Amino acid sequence: MVNPIAQEPTRDEAAGAIEEGRTRLGIEFGSTRIKAVLIDENCRTLASGDYGWENQLVDGLWTYPLEDVWRGLQAAYGALAADVRDRYGCGLARIGAMGFSAMMHGYLAFDAAGELLVPFRTWRNTNTGRAHRELSELFGFNIPERWSIAHLYQAILDGEPHVPHVAFFTTLAGYVHWRLTGEKVIGIGDASGMFPIDSDKRVFDQGMLDLFRGLPEVAAQPWDIADLLPKPMVAGQDAGSLTTEGARLLDPTGTLEAGCPLAPPEGDAGTGMVATNAVRPRTGNVSAGTSIFAMVVLERRLKALHPEVDPVTTPAGDPAGMSHANNFTSDLNAWAKVFADFAKAAGFSIGADDLYGTLFRAALQGEPDAGGLINYCFYSGEFLAGLDEGRPVFARGPESRMGLGNFMRAQLLSAFSPVKIGMDVMTKDEGVQVDSLVGHGGVFTTPKVAQKILAAAFDAPIKVMSTAAEGGAWGMAVLADYLGHAELGLADYLDQRVFAAVESTTEQPDGRDVEGFETFFRRWRRGLPIERAAIGAIPLQS
């Protein structure tokens, strides 16, 4: 199979594919950027476009106005169409298949006339604590605060006047898909962040729907919960086609033709799994940036309720567990700036790649447990560590062995420690087996360093692939391509048609490093009162 990265299409090949409609479009709504990617039948990127946007805090809740959704969608698509014209000298009239993805969870509620009842409530809102606790206890299944059903139930508990008028509620990806196709459907991965999924039947869990119906406050409503939810669909299923109205919404210039088939709309977790070829049971991916999450595809549902693990599914409907931490690179970047300032003061100029490469490689020279040093990278609160707020803290005892290698190793060990809490729940408490994890994010740019430390943290092989930078919009475009190959299972399709020739490097866990990380991790958890004391002693500046 063609390597989608190594063998770029010629200009004539790409132009021919575009003019004949042998292309797939993926558009993903991230929290700060809407990105559009056009690929060919070999999943090679032909063109892209994006648009920056920001959420707003309105009446104490985080939201995006729906006007911004459509303005951003049209701008990202318009930038992609302009990229096509600039590169290939042709217009973008026909597209072979397309799909839309977005940040998961949140709450978009509509009445019977299709009118929005309250402003879009995003995943960032944490006003749903009571709903999270009561539903998790009722279901015996973790319902995080950001889930759509938590938002609906909290609105019920708060007596919000819009609740009796709800006729349909969905996610951002589900909303965009509905407006473009008229279909109230949702990809099963995105659906798993709305309400628990029965992974055997690939539908919302009937037993939990019944439990929800039985709540007195819910029973008093004029609707049935099953009538409000979109229909879950697995990857490869026909999720409708682009209507004439939808084509004009996407491309106001009128160039784009209607009739294009659409893949089920997915969440950003699912497109990330696809972009890293991590949809097969016993595989997973680790995405490291400002925040970090580790996702593992499970062979079975977790036996117990674990607040540290978000239960979700792959786009094919297989159960997956996610450990998510709010903090990762901010503290690393702050310390890197200190060393950059020192180099400048000493009369040296050093670029970012050399700076981070030098510091990260030094971490490999440190002791496996970082010589007794401790670091807490918390710029904000961290649910996994039981913290509502955060303060970055570096600490050591008088007998700790201070040096550049141990210092940088402590930085990296501490950055991976919060997400290790949820991973340990899965691997140690639940006996989840992990054959390999794919790492992606800037921290993996320096060869081997973050890979080796993450392999020690999770005691599992860590792979980094040449396609990892492609991102969620590319993953959504690949899911659109999968519409034509659904006779293969999703995992087989990705192995055989997308990633067959993709280059990768793998680091196996080293026994000394694993033991060293465990020693550091015990010290790190034992020292968490230091972090709590810092929160109490260092006020946030207003």
Coordinates of C-alpha atoms in Angstrom, one line a residue:
M1 CA 0.0 0.0 0.0
V2 CA 1.1 3.5 -0.8
N3 CA 2.8 5.3 2.1
P4 CA 0.5 8.4 2.5
I5 CA 3.4 10.5 3.7
A6 CA 6.5 9.3 1.8
Q7 CA 5.0 9.3 -1.7
E8 CA 3.3 12.6 -2.4
P9 CA 1.0 12.7 -5.5
T10 CA 2.2 14.7 -8.5
R11 CA 0.4 18.0 -9.2
D12 CA -1.4 16.4 -12.2
E13 CA -2.5 13.3 -10.1
A14 CA -3.8 15.5 -7.4
A15 CA -5.7 17.9 -9.8
G16 CA -7.2 14.9 -11.6
A17 CA -8.4 13.4 -8.3
I18 CA -10.0 16.7 -7.2
E19 CA -11.7 17.4 -10.6
E20 CA -13.1 13.9 -10.7
G21 CA -14.3 13.9 -7.1
R22 CA -12.0 11.1 -6.0
T23 CA -11.3 12.9 -2.7
R24 CA -12.4 12.9 0.9
L25 CA -12.9 15.8 3.2
G26 CA -12.5 15.9 7.0
I27 CA -13.3 18.9 9.1
E28 CA -12.7 19.0 12.9
F29 CA -13.8 21.6 15.4
G30 CA -11.1 21.9 18.0
S31 CA -11.3 24.1 21.1
T32 CA -9.1 26.9 19.4
R33 CA -9.0 25.9 15.7
I34 CA -11.3 24.5 13.1
K35 CA -9.3 22.5 10.6
A36 CA -10.3 21.2 7.1
V37 CA -8.2 18.5 5.3
L38 CA -8.7 17.1 1.8
I39 CA -7.2 13.7 1.0
D40 CA -7.0 11.4 -2.0
E41 CA -8.0 7.7 -2.2
N42 CA -4.6 6.8 -0.7
C43 CA -5.2 9.1 2.3
R44 CA -2.5 11.5 1.2
T45 CA -3.2 15.1 2.1
L46 CA -3.9 17.3 -0.9
A47 CA -4.9 20.6 0.7
S48 CA -5.9 22.1 4.0
G49 CA -7.4 25.2 5.6
D50 CA -8.2 26.4 9.1
Y51 CA -9.8 29.1 11.2
G52 CA -9.0 30.2 14.7
W53 CA -11.8 30.7 17.3
E54 CA -12.2 31.0 21.0
N55 CA -14.9 30.0 23.5
Q56 CA -16.6 32.7 25.5
L57 CA -17.7 32.9 29.2
V58 CA -21.3 34.0 29.2
D59 CA -23.4 34.0 32.4
G60 CA -20.8 31.8 34.1
L61 CA -20.8 29.1 31.3
W62 CA -18.4 28.4 28.5
T63 CA -19.9 28.6 25.1
Y64 CA -19.5 29.2 21.4
P65 CA -22.2 31.2 19.6
L66 CA -23.7 29.1 16.7
E67 CA -23.0 32.0 14.4
D68 CA -19.3 31.4 15.1
V69 CA -19.8 27.7 14.3
W70 CA -21.0 28.5 10.8
R71 CA -18.6 31.4 10.3
G72 CA -15.7 29.3 11.2
L73 CA -16.8 26.3 9.2
Q74 CA -17.2 28.4 6.1
A75 CA -13.9 30.1 6.7
A76 CA -12.0 26.9 7.1
Y77 CA -13.6 25.3 4.1
G78 CA -13.0 28.5 2.1
A79 CA -9.3 28.5 3.1
L80 CA -9.1 24.8 1.9
A81 CA -10.8 25.7 -1.4
A82 CA -8.3 28.6 -1.9
D83 CA -5.4 26.2 -1.2
V84 CA -6.8 23.9 -3.9
R85 CA -6.9 26.7 -6.4
D86 CA -3.4 27.9 -5.5
R87 CA -1.8 24.5 -5.6
Y88 CA -3.6 22.9 -8.5
G89 CA -5.4 25.6 -10.5
C90 CA -8.9 24.1 -10.2
G91 CA -12.1 24.6 -8.3
L92 CA -13.6 22.3 -5.6
A93 CA -17.0 21.3 -7.0
R94 CA -17.2 17.5 -6.3
I95 CA -16.1 15.7 -3.2
G96 CA -16.3 11.9 -3.0
A97 CA -17.1 11.6 0.8
M98 CA -16.8 13.8 3.8
G99 CA -17.2 13.8 7.6
F100 CA -17.3 16.2 10.5
S101 CA -15.8 15.8 14.0
A102 CA -15.5 18.0 17.1
M103 CA -14.6 18.2 20.7
M104 CA -16.8 15.8 22.5
H105 CA -19.5 16.1 25.2
G106 CA -21.3 19.3 26.0
Y107 CA -25.0 20.2 25.4
L108 CA -26.8 21.5 22.4
A109 CA -30.6 21.4 23.0
F110 CA -33.3 22.2 20.5
D111 CA -37.1 22.4 20.6
A112 CA -39.5 20.7 18.1
A113 CA -39.0 23.6 15.6
G114 CA -35.3 23.1 15.6
E115 CA -34.6 26.3 17.6
L116 CA -31.7 26.4 20.1
L117 CA -33.1 26.5 23.6
V118 CA -30.1 27.7 25.6
P119 CA -26.6 28.7 24.5
F120 CA -24.2 25.8 23.6
R121 CA -22.7 24.5 26.8
T122 CA -19.2 23.1 26.1
W123 CA -17.2 20.3 27.7
R124 CA -15.3 22.9 29.8
N125 CA -18.3 23.6 32.1
T126 CA -18.1 22.1 35.6
N127 CA -21.5 23.2 36.9
T128 CA -22.8 19.6 36.7
G129 CA -21.2 18.1 39.8
R130 CA -24.4 16.9 41.4
A131 CA -25.6 15.3 38.2
H132 CA -22.1 13.6 37.8
R133 CA -22.3 12.2 41.3
E134 CA -25.9 11.0 41.3
L135 CA -25.8 9.5 37.8
S136 CA -22.5 7.7 38.4
E137 CA -24.0 6.2 41.6
L138 CA -27.3 5.3 39.9
F139 CA -25.6 3.6 36.9
G140 CA -22.6 2.1 38.7
F141 CA -20.7 3.7 35.8
N142 CA -18.6 6.8 35.7
I143 CA -20.5 9.8 34.2
P144 CA -18.0 12.7 34.0
E145 CA -19.2 16.2 34.5
R146 CA -18.7 17.1 30.9
W147 CA -21.0 14.4 29.5
S148 CA -24.1 15.5 27.7
I149 CA -26.4 13.5 29.9
A150 CA -24.9 15.2 33.0
H151 CA -25.7 18.6 31.4
L152 CA -29.3 17.6 30.8
Y153 CA -29.8 16.1 34.2
Q154 CA -28.3 19.1 35.9
A155 CA -30.6 21.4 34.0
I156 CA -33.5 19.2 35.3
L157 CA -32.2 19.4 38.9
D158 CA -31.9 23.2 38.6
G159 CA -35.4 23.5 37.3
E160 CA -34.4 25.3 34.1
P161 CA -37.5 26.4 32.2
H162 CA -36.2 25.2 28.9
V163 CA -36.1 21.5 29.9
P164 CA -39.8 20.5 29.1
H165 CA -39.4 21.9 25.6
V166 CA -36.3 19.8 24.7
A167 CA -37.1 17.7 21.6
F168 CA -33.5 16.8 20.6
F169 CA -30.0 17.3 22.1
T170 CA -26.6 16.4 20.6
T171 CA -22.9 17.3 20.5
L172 CA -21.2 19.9 18.3
A173 CA -20.3 17.3 15.6
G174 CA -23.8 15.9 15.7
Y175 CA -25.3 19.4 15.3
V176 CA -23.2 20.3 12.3
H177 CA -24.0 16.9 10.6
W178 CA -27.7 17.4 11.3
R179 CA -27.8 20.8 9.7
L180 CA -25.8 19.6 6.6
T181 CA -27.8 16.3 6.0
G182 CA -31.0 16.5 8.0
E183 CA -30.0 13.3 9.8
K184 CA -30.1 13.2 13.6
V185 CA -27.3 10.6 13.9
I186 CA -24.0 10.5 15.7
G187 CA -20.8 8.4 15.5
I188 CA -20.7 5.9 18.3
G189 CA -17.4 7.2 19.7
D190 CA -19.0 10.7 20.1
A191 CA -22.2 9.1 21.4
S192 CA -20.2 7.4 24.1
G193 CA -19.5 10.9 25.6
M194 CA -23.3 11.7 25.6
F195 CA -24.7 8.6 27.4
P196 CA -23.3 5.1 28.2
I197 CA -23.0 2.7 25.2
D198 CA -23.8 -1.0 25.1
S199 CA -20.7 -2.1 23.2
D200 CA -22.2 -5.5 22.3
K201 CA -25.3 -4.0 20.6
R202 CA -23.7 -0.7 19.5
V203 CA -26.6 1.3 20.9
F204 CA -27.2 3.4 24.1
D205 CA -27.4 1.1 27.1
Q206 CA -31.0 0.2 27.5
G207 CA -30.7 -0.7 31.2
M208 CA -29.3 2.7 32.0
L209 CA -31.9 4.5 29.9
D210 CA -34.5 2.7 32.0
L211 CA -32.8 3.8 35.3
F212 CA -32.7 7.3 34.0
R213 CA -36.4 7.2 33.1
G214 CA -37.1 6.0 36.7
L215 CA -35.7 9.1 38.3
P216 CA -38.7 11.2 39.7
E217 CA -37.5 14.4 38.2
V218 CA -37.1 12.8 34.8
A219 CA -40.4 10.9 35.0
A220 CA -42.1 14.3 35.5
Q221 CA -40.9 15.5 32.0
P222 CA -43.2 15.4 29.0
W223 CA -40.6 13.5 26.9
D224 CA -38.8 10.2 26.9
I225 CA -35.0 10.3 26.9
A226 CA -34.7 7.8 24.0
D227 CA -36.6 10.2 21.8
L228 CA -34.2 13.1 22.5
L229 CA -30.9 11.3 21.7
P230 CA -29.4 11.0 18.2
K231 CA -29.0 7.6 16.7
P232 CA -25.5 6.0 17.2
M233 CA -23.8 4.8 14.1
V234 CA -20.5 2.9 13.7
A235 CA -17.7 3.8 11.3
G236 CA -18.5 2.8 7.7
Q237 CA -22.3 3.2 8.0
D238 CA -24.1 5.5 5.6
A239 CA -24.9 8.6 7.7
G240 CA -26.8 10.5 5.0
S241 CA -25.7 12.9 2.2
L242 CA -25.1 16.6 1.8
T243 CA -28.3 18.4 1.0
T244 CA -28.6 21.4 -1.3
E245 CA -29.1 23.6 1.8
G246 CA -26.1 21.9 3.5
A247 CA -23.9 22.5 0.5
R248 CA -24.7 26.2 0.6
L249 CA -24.1 26.3 4.3
L250 CA -20.6 24.8 3.8
D251 CA -19.8 26.7 0.6
P252 CA -21.7 30.0 0.2
T253 CA -20.1 30.6 -3.2
G254 CA -22.3 27.9 -4.6
T255 CA -19.4 25.9 -6.2
L256 CA -19.8 22.7 -4.1
E257 CA -22.3 20.2 -5.4
A258 CA -24.8 18.5 -3.2
G259 CA -25.2 14.7 -2.8
C260 CA -21.8 13.8 -1.3
P261 CA -22.1 10.9 1.2
L262 CA -21.2 11.6 4.8
A263 CA -19.6 9.4 7.5
P264 CA -21.0 9.3 11.0
P265 CA -20.0 12.5 12.9
E266 CA -17.3 11.7 15.4
G267 CA -15.6 13.1 18.5
D268 CA -12.0 14.2 18.7
A269 CA -11.0 11.2 20.7
G270 CA -12.2 8.8 18.0
T271 CA -10.4 10.7 15.2
G272 CA -7.3 10.7 17.3
M273 CA -7.5 6.9 17.5
V274 CA -7.8 6.7 13.8
A275 CA -4.9 9.1 13.1
T276 CA -2.7 7.0 15.3
N277 CA -4.0 3.6 14.1
A278 CA -5.0 2.7 17.7
V279 CA -8.5 1.1 17.3
R280 CA -7.7 -2.5 17.9
P281 CA -8.2 -4.0 21.4
R282 CA -4.9 -3.9 23.5
T283 CA -3.7 -0.9 21.6
G284 CA -3.9 2.8 22.5
N285 CA -2.6 6.3 22.0
V286 CA -1.1 9.0 24.2
S287 CA -1.7 12.6 23.1
A288 CA 0.6 15.0 24.9
G289 CA 0.3 18.8 24.6
T290 CA -0.9 21.5 27.0
S291 CA -3.0 18.6 28.5
I292 CA -2.4 14.9 28.1
F293 CA -4.6 11.8 27.7
A294 CA -3.9 8.1 27.4
M295 CA -6.5 6.0 25.6
V296 CA -6.6 2.2 25.6
V297 CA -9.0 0.0 23.6
L298 CA -10.3 -2.7 25.9
E299 CA -11.1 -6.3 25.4
R300 CA -14.0 -6.0 27.8
R301 CA -15.9 -3.3 29.8
L302 CA -14.2 -2.3 33.1
K303 CA -15.6 -4.3 36.0
A304 CA -16.0 -1.5 38.4
L305 CA -16.7 2.3 38.5
H306 CA -13.5 4.3 38.4
P307 CA -13.7 8.1 38.5
E308 CA -10.1 8.2 37.2
V309 CA -11.1 6.6 33.9
D310 CA -13.6 7.9 31.3
P311 CA -15.4 5.0 29.6
V312 CA -15.7 5.7 25.8
T313 CA -15.6 3.7 22.6
T314 CA -13.7 3.6 19.3
P315 CA -15.5 4.7 16.1
A316 CA -16.2 1.0 15.6
G317 CA -17.9 0.7 19.0
D318 CA -15.3 -1.2 20.9
P319 CA -15.0 -0.2 24.6
A320 CA -12.1 2.1 25.5
G321 CA -10.8 3.7 28.6
M322 CA -9.3 7.2 28.8
S323 CA -7.1 8.7 31.5
H324 CA -7.0 12.5 31.1
A325 CA -4.9 15.1 32.9
N326 CA -5.2 18.9 32.5
N327 CA -1.5 19.7 32.8
F328 CA 1.5 18.7 30.8
T329 CA 3.8 21.0 28.8
S330 CA 3.3 24.4 30.6
D331 CA 5.8 23.7 33.3
L332 CA 8.3 22.1 31.0
N333 CA 8.1 25.2 28.8
A334 CA 8.7 27.5 31.8
W335 CA 11.8 25.7 32.8
A336 CA 13.1 25.5 29.2
K337 CA 12.8 29.3 29.1
V338 CA 15.0 29.6 32.2
F339 CA 17.7 27.7 30.4
A340 CA 17.2 29.7 27.3
D341 CA 17.6 32.9 29.3
F342 CA 20.8 31.6 30.9
A343 CA 22.2 30.7 27.5
K344 CA 21.4 34.2 26.2
A345 CA 23.0 35.8 29.3
A346 CA 26.1 33.7 28.7
G347 CA 26.3 35.0 25.1
F348 CA 24.9 32.0 23.3
S349 CA 22.1 31.8 20.9
I350 CA 20.1 28.5 20.9
G351 CA 17.0 27.6 18.9
A352 CA 14.0 25.9 20.3
D353 CA 14.8 22.5 18.7
D354 CA 18.3 22.4 20.1
L355 CA 17.2 23.7 23.4
Y356 CA 14.6 21.1 24.0
G357 CA 16.7 18.4 22.4
T358 CA 19.7 19.1 24.7
L359 CA 17.5 19.2 27.9
F360 CA 15.5 16.1 27.0
R361 CA 18.7 14.1 26.1
A362 CA 20.1 15.2 29.5
A363 CA 17.2 13.4 31.1
L364 CA 18.4 10.1 29.8
Q365 CA 21.7 10.6 31.7
G366 CA 19.8 11.1 35.0
E367 CA 19.1 8.3 37.6
P368 CA 16.1 6.2 36.9
D369 CA 14.2 7.8 39.9
A370 CA 15.6 11.3 39.2
G371 CA 17.8 11.2 42.3
G372 CA 15.2 12.0 44.9
L373 CA 13.9 15.2 43.1
I374 CA 10.2 15.9 43.0
N375 CA 8.2 18.2 40.6
Y376 CA 4.5 19.1 40.4
C377 CA 3.6 20.5 37.0
F378 CA 0.1 21.8 38.0
Y379 CA -0.8 25.2 36.5
S380 CA -4.5 24.4 37.0
G381 CA -6.5 22.0 39.0
E382 CA -6.1 18.2 38.4
F383 CA -9.0 15.9 39.1
L384 CA -6.8 12.8 39.0
A385 CA -4.7 14.2 41.9
G386 CA -7.7 15.5 43.8
L387 CA -6.8 19.2 43.2
D388 CA -9.2 22.0 42.5
E389 CA -6.4 24.4 41.7
G390 CA -2.7 24.1 40.8
R391 CA 0.6 25.7 41.6
P392 CA 3.9 24.6 39.9
V393 CA 6.3 23.3 42.6
F394 CA 9.8 21.8 42.4
A395 CA 11.1 20.2 45.7
R396 CA 14.0 18.2 46.9
G397 CA 15.5 16.9 50.1
P398 CA 19.0 17.8 51.4
E399 CA 20.2 14.3 50.3
S400 CA 18.7 14.5 46.8
R401 CA 21.2 14.5 44.0
M402 CA 20.8 17.7 42.1
G403 CA 22.1 18.0 38.5
L404 CA 20.9 18.7 35.0
G405 CA 20.2 15.0 34.2
N406 CA 18.2 14.4 37.4
F407 CA 16.4 17.7 37.2
M408 CA 15.2 17.2 33.6
R409 CA 14.3 13.6 34.3
A410 CA 12.1 14.8 37.3
Q411 CA 10.4 17.2 34.9
L412 CA 9.5 14.5 32.5
L413 CA 8.6 11.9 35.1
S414 CA 6.3 14.4 36.9
A415 CA 4.7 15.4 33.6
F416 CA 3.6 11.8 32.9
S417 CA 2.6 11.1 36.6
P418 CA -1.0 12.4 36.7
V419 CA -2.1 10.4 33.6
K420 CA -0.3 7.4 35.1
I421 CA -2.9 7.4 37.9
G422 CA -5.8 6.5 35.5
M423 CA -3.5 4.1 33.5
D424 CA -2.6 2.2 36.7
V425 CA -6.3 1.8 37.5
M426 CA -6.8 0.1 34.1
T427 CA -3.6 -2.0 34.0
K428 CA -3.1 -2.8 37.7
D429 CA -6.6 -2.7 39.2
E430 CA -8.6 -4.0 36.2
G431 CA -5.9 -6.2 34.6
V432 CA -6.2 -4.4 31.2
Q433 CA -3.5 -5.8 28.7
V434 CA -1.7 -3.3 26.5
D435 CA 0.4 -4.5 23.6
S436 CA 1.5 -1.1 22.3
L437 CA 0.7 2.6 22.7
V438 CA 1.3 5.3 20.0
G439 CA 2.7 8.6 21.3
H440 CA 2.0 11.9 19.5
G441 CA 2.7 15.5 20.3
G442 CA 5.7 17.8 20.3
V443 CA 7.3 16.2 23.3
F444 CA 8.0 13.1 21.1
T445 CA 10.0 15.2 18.6
T446 CA 13.3 14.5 20.3
P447 CA 14.0 10.9 19.4
K448 CA 13.6 8.2 22.1
V449 CA 13.6 10.4 25.2
A450 CA 9.9 10.9 26.0
Q451 CA 9.3 7.4 24.4
K452 CA 11.6 5.7 26.9
I453 CA 10.2 7.6 29.9
L454 CA 6.6 6.9 28.9
A455 CA 7.4 3.2 28.3
A456 CA 8.7 3.1 31.8
A457 CA 5.6 4.9 33.2
F458 CA 3.1 2.5 31.6
D459 CA 5.4 -0.5 31.4
A460 CA 4.4 -0.9 27.7
P461 CA 6.0 -0.4 24.3
I462 CA 5.6 3.1 23.0
K463 CA 5.5 3.7 19.2
V464 CA 5.9 7.0 17.4
M465 CA 4.7 7.1 13.7
S466 CA 5.5 9.5 10.9
T467 CA 1.8 10.2 10.5
A468 CA 1.1 11.2 14.1
A469 CA 1.2 14.9 13.2
E470 CA -1.7 14.5 10.7
G471 CA -4.3 15.2 13.4
G472 CA -8.0 14.7 13.9
A473 CA -9.2 16.4 10.7
W474 CA -7.1 13.9 8.7
G475 CA -8.5 11.1 10.8
M476 CA -12.0 12.3 10.0
A477 CA -11.2 12.3 6.3
V478 CA -9.9 8.7 6.7
L479 CA -13.2 7.7 8.3
A480 CA -15.0 9.3 5.2
D481 CA -12.8 7.1 3.0
Y482 CA -13.7 4.1 5.1
L483 CA -17.3 4.4 3.8
G484 CA -16.1 2.7 0.6
H485 CA -14.2 -0.1 2.4
A486 CA -16.6 -1.1 5.2
E487 CA -16.3 -4.8 4.2
L488 CA -13.1 -4.7 6.2
G489 CA -13.1 -4.2 9.9
L490 CA -11.9 -0.7 10.8
A491 CA -8.7 -2.0 12.4
D492 CA -7.9 -4.2 9.3
Y493 CA -8.7 -1.3 7.0
L494 CA -6.3 1.0 8.8
D495 CA -3.6 -1.7 8.9
Q496 CA -3.9 -2.7 5.3
R497 CA -4.9 0.5 3.4
V498 CA -3.7 3.4 5.4
F499 CA -0.7 2.5 7.6
A500 CA 0.8 -0.5 5.8
A501 CA 4.0 1.3 4.9
V502 CA 4.1 4.1 7.5
E503 CA 7.5 4.4 9.2
S504 CA 7.6 4.1 13.0
T505 CA 10.0 3.7 15.9
T506 CA 9.2 1.7 19.1
E507 CA 10.8 1.8 22.5
Q508 CA 10.4 -1.2 24.8
P509 CA 10.2 -0.6 28.6
D510 CA 13.5 -1.0 30.3
G511 CA 13.4 -2.8 33.7
R512 CA 15.6 -0.3 35.5
D513 CA 13.6 2.6 34.1
V514 CA 10.3 0.9 35.1
E515 CA 11.5 0.4 38.7
G516 CA 12.9 3.9 38.8
F517 CA 9.6 5.4 37.7
E518 CA 7.7 3.4 40.3
T519 CA 10.0 4.7 43.0
F520 CA 9.6 8.3 41.8
F521 CA 5.8 7.9 41.5
R522 CA 5.5 6.7 45.1
R523 CA 7.5 9.7 46.2
W524 CA 5.4 12.0 44.0
R525 CA 2.1 10.7 45.4
R526 CA 3.4 10.8 49.0
G527 CA 4.5 14.4 48.5
L528 CA 1.1 15.7 47.2
P529 CA 0.5 17.6 50.5
I530 CA 3.4 19.9 49.4
E531 CA 1.3 20.9 46.4
R532 CA -1.8 21.4 48.6
A533 CA 0.3 23.6 51.0
A534 CA 1.5 25.7 48.0
I535 CA -2.1 26.2 46.9
G536 CA -3.0 27.5 50.3
A537 CA 0.1 29.7 50.6
I538 CA 0.3 31.2 47.1
P539 CA -2.8 33.1 46.1
L540 CA -3.7 33.5 42.5
Q541 CA -3.2 37.0 41.1
S542 CA -6.4 38.6 40.0

